[in-house]
Coordinates of C-alpha atoms in Angstrom, one line a residue:
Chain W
X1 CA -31.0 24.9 22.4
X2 CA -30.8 23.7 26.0
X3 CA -27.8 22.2 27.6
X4 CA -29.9 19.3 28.2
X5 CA -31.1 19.1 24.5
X6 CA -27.7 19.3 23.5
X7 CA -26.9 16.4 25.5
X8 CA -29.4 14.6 24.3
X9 CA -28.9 14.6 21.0
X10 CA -25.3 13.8 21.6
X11 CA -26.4 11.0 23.3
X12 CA -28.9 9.9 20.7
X13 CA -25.9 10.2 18.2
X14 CA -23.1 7.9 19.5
X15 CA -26.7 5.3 20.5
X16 CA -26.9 5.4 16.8
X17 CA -23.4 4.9 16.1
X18 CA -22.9 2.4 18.2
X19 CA -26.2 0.1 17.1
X20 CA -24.2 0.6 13.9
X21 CA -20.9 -0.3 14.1
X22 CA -22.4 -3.2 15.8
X23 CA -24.4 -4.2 12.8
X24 CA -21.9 -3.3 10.3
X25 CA -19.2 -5.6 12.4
X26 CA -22.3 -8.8 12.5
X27 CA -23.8 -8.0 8.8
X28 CA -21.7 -6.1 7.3
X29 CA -21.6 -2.4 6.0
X30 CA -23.6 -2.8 2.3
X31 CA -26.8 -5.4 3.7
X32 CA -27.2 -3.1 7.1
X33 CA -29.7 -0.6 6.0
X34 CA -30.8 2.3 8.2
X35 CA -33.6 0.7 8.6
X36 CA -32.2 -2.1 10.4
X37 CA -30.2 0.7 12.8
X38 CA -33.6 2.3 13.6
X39 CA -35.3 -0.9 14.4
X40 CA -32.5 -2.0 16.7
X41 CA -33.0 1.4 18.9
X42 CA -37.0 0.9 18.8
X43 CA -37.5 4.2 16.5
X44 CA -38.3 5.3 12.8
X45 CA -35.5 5.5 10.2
X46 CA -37.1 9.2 9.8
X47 CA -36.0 9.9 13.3
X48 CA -32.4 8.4 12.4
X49 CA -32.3 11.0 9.6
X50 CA -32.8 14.0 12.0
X51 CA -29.3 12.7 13.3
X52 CA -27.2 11.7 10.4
X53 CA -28.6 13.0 7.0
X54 CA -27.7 9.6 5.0
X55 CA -26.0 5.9 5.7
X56 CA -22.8 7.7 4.4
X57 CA -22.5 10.7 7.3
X58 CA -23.3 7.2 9.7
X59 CA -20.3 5.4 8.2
X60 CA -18.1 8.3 8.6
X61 CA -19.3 8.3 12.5
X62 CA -18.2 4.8 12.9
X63 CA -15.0 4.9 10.9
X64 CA -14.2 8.0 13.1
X65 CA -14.7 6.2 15.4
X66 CA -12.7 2.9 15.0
X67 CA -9.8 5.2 13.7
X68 CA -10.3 7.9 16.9
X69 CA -9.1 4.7 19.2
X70 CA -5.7 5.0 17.2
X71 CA -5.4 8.3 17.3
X72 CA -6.0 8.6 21.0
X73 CA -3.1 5.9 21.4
X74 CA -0.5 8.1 19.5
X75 CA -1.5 10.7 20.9
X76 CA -0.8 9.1 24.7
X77 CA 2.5 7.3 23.6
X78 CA 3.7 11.1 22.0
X79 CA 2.7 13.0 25.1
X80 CA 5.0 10.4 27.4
X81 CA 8.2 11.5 28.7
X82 CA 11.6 9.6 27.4
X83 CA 14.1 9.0 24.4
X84 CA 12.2 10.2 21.5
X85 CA 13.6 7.0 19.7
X86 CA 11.9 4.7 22.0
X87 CA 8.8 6.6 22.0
X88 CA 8.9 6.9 18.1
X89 CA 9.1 3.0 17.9
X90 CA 6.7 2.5 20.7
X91 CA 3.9 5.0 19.0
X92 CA 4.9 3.2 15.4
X93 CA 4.5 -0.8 16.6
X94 CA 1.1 0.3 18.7
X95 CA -0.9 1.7 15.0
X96 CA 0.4 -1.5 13.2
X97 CA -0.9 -3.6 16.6
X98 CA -3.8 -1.9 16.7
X99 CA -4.8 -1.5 12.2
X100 CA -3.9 -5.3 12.2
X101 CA -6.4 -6.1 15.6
X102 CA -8.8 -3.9 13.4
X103 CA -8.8 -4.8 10.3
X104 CA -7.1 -7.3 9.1
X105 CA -9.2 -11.4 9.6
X106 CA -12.5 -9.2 10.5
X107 CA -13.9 -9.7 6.9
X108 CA -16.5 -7.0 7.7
X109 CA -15.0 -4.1 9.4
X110 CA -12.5 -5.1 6.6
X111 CA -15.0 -4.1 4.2
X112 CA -16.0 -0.7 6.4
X113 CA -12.1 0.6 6.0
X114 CA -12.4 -0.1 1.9
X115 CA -15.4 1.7 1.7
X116 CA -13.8 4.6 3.7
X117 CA -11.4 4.5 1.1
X118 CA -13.3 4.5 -1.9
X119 CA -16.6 6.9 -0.9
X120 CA -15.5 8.6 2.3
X121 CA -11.6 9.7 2.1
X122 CA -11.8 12.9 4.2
X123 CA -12.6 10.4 7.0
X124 CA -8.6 8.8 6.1
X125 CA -7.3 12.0 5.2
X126 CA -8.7 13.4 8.9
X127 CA -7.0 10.2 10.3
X128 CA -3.7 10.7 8.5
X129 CA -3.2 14.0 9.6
X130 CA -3.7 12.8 13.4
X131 CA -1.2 9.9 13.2
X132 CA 1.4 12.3 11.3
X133 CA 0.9 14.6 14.0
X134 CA 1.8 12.7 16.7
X135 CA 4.6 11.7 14.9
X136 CA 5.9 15.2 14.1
X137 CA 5.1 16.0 17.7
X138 CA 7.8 13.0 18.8
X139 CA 10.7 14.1 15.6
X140 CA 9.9 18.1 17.0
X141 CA 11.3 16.7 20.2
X142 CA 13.8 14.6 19.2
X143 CA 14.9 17.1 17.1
X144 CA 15.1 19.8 19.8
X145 CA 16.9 17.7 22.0
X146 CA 19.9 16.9 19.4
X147 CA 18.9 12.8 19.8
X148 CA 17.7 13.4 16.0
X149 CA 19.2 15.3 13.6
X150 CA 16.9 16.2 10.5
X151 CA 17.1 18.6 8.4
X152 CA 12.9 19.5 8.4
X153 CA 10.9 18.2 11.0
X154 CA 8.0 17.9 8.9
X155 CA 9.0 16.5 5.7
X156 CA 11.2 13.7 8.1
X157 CA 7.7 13.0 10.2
X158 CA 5.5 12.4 6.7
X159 CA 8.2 10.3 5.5
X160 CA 8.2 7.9 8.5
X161 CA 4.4 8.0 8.3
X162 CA 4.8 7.1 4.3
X163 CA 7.4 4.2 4.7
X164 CA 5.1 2.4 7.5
X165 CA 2.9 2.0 4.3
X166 CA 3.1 -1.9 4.4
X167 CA 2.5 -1.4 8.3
X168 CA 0.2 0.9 8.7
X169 CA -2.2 0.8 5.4
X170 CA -4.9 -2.0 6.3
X171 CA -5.0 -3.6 2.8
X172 CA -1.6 -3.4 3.1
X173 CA -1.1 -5.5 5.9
X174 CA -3.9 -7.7 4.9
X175 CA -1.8 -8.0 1.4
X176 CA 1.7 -8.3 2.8
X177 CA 0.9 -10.7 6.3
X178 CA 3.2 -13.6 6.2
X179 CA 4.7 -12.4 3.1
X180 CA 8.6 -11.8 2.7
X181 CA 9.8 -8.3 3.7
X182 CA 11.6 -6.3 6.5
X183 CA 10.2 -7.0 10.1
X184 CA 8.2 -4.1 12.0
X185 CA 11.6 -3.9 13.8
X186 CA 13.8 -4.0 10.5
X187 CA 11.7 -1.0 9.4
X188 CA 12.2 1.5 12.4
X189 CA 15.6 1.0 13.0
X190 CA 16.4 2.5 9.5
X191 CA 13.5 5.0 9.9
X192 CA 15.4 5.7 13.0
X193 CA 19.0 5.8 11.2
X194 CA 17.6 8.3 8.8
X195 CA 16.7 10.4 11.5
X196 CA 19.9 10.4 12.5
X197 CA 19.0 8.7 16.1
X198 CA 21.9 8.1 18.3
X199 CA 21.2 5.1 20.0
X200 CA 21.0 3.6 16.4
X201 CA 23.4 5.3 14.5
X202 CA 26.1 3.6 17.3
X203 CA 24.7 0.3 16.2
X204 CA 26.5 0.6 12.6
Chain V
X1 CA 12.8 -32.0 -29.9
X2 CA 15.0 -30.7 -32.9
X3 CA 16.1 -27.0 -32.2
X4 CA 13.5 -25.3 -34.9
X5 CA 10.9 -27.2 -33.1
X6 CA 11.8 -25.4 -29.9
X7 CA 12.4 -22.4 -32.1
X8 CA 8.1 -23.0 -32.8
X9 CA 6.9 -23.4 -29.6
X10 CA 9.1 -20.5 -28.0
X11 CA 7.4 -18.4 -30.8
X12 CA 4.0 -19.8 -30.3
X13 CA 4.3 -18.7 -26.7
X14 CA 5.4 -15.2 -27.6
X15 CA 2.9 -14.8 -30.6
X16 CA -0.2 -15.7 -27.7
X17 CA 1.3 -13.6 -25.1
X18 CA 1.4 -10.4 -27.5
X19 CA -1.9 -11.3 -28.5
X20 CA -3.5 -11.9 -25.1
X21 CA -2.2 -8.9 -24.1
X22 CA -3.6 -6.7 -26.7
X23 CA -7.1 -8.2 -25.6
X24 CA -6.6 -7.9 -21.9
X25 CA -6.0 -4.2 -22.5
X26 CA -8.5 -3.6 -25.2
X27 CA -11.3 -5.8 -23.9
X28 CA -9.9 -6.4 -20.2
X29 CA -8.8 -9.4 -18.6
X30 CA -12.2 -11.3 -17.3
X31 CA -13.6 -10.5 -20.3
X32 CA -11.3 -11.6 -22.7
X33 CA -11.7 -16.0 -23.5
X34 CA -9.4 -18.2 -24.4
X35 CA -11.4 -18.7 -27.8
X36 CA -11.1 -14.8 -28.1
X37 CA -7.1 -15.4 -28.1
X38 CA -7.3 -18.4 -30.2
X39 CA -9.8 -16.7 -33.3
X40 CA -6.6 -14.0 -33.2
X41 CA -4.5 -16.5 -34.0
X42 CA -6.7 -18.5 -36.5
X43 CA -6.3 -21.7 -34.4
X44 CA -7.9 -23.4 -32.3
X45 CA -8.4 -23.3 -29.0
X46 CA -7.3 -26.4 -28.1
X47 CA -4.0 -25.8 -29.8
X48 CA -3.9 -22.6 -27.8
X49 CA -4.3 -24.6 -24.4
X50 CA -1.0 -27.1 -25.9
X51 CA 1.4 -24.1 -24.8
X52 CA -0.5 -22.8 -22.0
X53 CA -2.7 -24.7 -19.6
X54 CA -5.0 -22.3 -18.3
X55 CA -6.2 -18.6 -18.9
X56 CA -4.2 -18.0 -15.5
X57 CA -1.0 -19.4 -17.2
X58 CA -1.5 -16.9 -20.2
X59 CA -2.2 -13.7 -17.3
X60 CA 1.5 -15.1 -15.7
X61 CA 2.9 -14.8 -19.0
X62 CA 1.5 -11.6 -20.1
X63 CA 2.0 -10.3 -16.6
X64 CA 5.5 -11.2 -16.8
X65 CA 6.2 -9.7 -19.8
X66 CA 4.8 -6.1 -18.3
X67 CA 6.9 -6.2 -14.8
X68 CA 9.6 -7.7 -16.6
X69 CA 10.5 -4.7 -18.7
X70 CA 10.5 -2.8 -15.4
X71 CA 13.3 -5.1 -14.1
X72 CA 15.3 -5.2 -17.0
X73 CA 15.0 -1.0 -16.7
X74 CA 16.3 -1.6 -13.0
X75 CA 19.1 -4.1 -13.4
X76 CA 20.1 -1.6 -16.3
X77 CA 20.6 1.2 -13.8
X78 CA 22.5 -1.1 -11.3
X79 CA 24.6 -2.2 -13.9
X80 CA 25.7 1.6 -14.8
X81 CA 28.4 3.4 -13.5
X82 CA 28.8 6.4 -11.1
X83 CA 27.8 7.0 -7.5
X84 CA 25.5 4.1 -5.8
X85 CA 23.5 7.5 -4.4
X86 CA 22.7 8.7 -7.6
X87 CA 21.9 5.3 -9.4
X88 CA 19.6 4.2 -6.6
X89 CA 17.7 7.5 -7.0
X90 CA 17.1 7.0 -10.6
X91 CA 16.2 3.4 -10.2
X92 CA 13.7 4.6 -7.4
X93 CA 12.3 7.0 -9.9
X94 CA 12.1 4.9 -12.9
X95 CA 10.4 1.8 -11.2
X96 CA 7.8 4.5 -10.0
X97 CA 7.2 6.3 -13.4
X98 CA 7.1 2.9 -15.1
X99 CA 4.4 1.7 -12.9
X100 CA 2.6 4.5 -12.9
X101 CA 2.4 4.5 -16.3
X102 CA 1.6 1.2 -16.9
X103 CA -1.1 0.2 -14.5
X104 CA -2.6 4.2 -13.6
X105 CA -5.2 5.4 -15.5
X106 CA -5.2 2.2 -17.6
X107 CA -8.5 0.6 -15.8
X108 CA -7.6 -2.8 -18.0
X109 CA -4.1 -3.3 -17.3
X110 CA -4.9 -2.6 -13.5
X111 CA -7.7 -5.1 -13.3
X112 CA -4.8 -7.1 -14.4
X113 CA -2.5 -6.2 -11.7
X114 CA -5.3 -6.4 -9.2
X115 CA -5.8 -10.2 -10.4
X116 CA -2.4 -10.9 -10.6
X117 CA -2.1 -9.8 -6.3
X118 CA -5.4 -12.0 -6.0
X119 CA -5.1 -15.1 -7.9
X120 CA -1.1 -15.2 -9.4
X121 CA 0.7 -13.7 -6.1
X122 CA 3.6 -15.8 -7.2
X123 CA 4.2 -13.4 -10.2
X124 CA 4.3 -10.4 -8.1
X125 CA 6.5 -12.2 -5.7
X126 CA 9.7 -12.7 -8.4
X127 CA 9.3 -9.0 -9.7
X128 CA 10.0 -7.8 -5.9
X129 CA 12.7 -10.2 -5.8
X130 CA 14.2 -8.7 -9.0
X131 CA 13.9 -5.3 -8.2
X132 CA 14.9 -5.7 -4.6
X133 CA 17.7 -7.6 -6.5
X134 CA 18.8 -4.7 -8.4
X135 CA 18.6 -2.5 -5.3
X136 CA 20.4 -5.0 -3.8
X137 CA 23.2 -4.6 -6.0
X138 CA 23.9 -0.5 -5.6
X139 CA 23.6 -0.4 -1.8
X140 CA 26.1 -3.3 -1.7
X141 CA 28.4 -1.8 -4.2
X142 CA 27.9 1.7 -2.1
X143 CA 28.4 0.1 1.0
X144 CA 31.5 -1.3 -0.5
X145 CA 32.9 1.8 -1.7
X146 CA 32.2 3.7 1.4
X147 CA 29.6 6.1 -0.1
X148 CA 26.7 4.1 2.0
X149 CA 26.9 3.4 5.8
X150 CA 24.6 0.4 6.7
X151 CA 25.0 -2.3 9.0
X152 CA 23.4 -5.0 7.2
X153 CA 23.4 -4.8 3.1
X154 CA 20.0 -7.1 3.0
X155 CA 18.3 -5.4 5.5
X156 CA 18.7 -2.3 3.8
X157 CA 17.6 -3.1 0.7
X158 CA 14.6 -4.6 1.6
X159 CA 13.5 -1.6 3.7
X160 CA 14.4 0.8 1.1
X161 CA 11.8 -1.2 -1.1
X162 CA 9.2 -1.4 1.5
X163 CA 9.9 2.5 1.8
X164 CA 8.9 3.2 -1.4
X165 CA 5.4 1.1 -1.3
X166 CA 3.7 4.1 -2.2
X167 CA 5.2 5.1 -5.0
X168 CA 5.7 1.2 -5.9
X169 CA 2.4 -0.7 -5.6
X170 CA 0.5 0.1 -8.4
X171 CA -2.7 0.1 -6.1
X172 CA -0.9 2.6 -4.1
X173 CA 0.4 4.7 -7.0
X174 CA -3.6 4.7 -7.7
X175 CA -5.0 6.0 -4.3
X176 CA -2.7 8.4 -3.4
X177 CA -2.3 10.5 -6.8
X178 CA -3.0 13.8 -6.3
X179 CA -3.1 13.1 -2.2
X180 CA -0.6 14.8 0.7
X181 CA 2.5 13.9 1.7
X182 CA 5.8 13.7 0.7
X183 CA 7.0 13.9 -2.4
X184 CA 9.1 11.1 -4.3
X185 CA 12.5 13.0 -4.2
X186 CA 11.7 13.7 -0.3
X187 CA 11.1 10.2 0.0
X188 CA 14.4 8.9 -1.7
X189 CA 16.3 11.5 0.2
X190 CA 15.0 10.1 3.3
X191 CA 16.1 6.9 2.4
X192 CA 19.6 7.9 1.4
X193 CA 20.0 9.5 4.8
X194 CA 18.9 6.1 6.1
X195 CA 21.8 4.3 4.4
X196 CA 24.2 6.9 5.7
X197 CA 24.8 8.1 1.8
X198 CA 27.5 11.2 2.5
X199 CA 26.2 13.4 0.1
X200 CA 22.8 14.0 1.4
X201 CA 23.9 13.8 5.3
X202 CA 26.1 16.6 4.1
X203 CA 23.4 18.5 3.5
X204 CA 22.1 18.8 6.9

């Protein structure tokens, strides 16, 4: 295949994606058929199918994608330079900001991010891994520096990823808004403490 | 009303709730009608809806009933003796095997759970209190003996519950079986280190 060919039918895949996250953000994931994706772009739904081989793999392009934004953001806020702590909290308030913008009072992409649950989990798995990454990535330096002190850098960085739970996990939020609990802020300082962080531990 | 009156209607209330529940998890909850309950109990229907107004009054009742053995289990453990560390790890454990047995793999009794979050949030809201309640009660009782280190008793608490949403939230419990990340015991540890508990900073 050419380098132009190539190009083209990268192109012609994020056109596709994008007519569909469109549709699925005005209609909704279930009523938009491909059908609907193929008339929007003036072609056949055959001619969609050379590109994405069912409504499913066209899902998982658009989830990737919503999520991918995220990911780029924790990746940018873990590559910074500073305290690891302010960066850890930074990197942990921007995915809440960012799943709640999402997710949570847009009914439809709502129902995009259950259906990734239920039929497409690789595509949260894939994301998972990404935001735990960047996380280990700030503990690894924290760590290093002696501003945290934890005993393994990997099980501390899935932990902090597992007690955003209520934070981070969209039904989650959606469940918990405006409900009684710790505050985003309540919730990192004693992920903080447990990493032993300085700045917090003076606090006590 | 003459005390074995009272006696009556406390034990009619009880004698529909074990009934109701024994429907809801044989035959499920939207399936299961007030008549069903009532042709149990040889009576009537309308003498059904004299001790409880509504279908949704029964669920509260029956649903009640199921989180409220879970809190007597918890306030049992807080009221033990021994180190705080070691009573809020078995609490944290027994609140998460009790819900995972009760609502996980049971489709009935979570379509029950899953209507309770929906329709009876109140419900749900008093079993958090009560087990944050009981958790309350061993970090305070550590904090006074100088086993925990943690600036604000409430606080701490609170987050330690939000912590454990995973391994809590009977939805939760239900996605993430079988998934990544960290284990229970790496999770309580995490939190332990978090409320400055000696033994497990002695560790590190």
């Amino acid at each position: 295949m050419s380098v132009i060919s190539e190009n083209t039918e990268a192109d012609m895949r994020h056109r596709i994606l994008v007519v569909a996250e469109r549709l699925f953000r005005q209609i909704g994931y279930q009523k938009t058929t491909v059908a609907d994706i193929a008339k929007v772009l003036q072609m056949s739904p055959a001619n969609v199918y050379r590109f994405f081989d069912s409504k499913k793999a066209i899902h998982s392009g658009v989830a990737r994608h919503l999520m991918g934004e995220v990911e780029q953001a924790a990746a940018s806020i873990a590559a910074e330079s500073g305290p690891a702590g302010d960066r850890l909290r930074k990197l942990l308030s921007t995915v809440h900001r960012m799943n709640r913008e999402r997710y949570v009072g847009d009914e439809k992409l709502h129902e995009m991010v259950a259906i990734a649950m239920e039929e497409n989990w690789d595509v949260c798995v894939l994301h998972m891994q990404q935001i735990v990454g960047a996380i280990t990535q700030i503990v690894t330096q924290g760590a290093a520096s002696g501003e945290f002190d934890v005993p393994d850098v990997a099980v501390a960085a899935g932990c902090t990823c597992t007690a955003m739970m209520r934070f981070f996990h969209p039904q989650m939020i959606a469940q918990t808004i405006n409900k009684d609990g710790p505050t985003i802020d309540q919730m990192i300082d004693f992920i903080l403490r447990s990493l032993g962080a300085r700045t917090v531990a003076a606090v006590s």
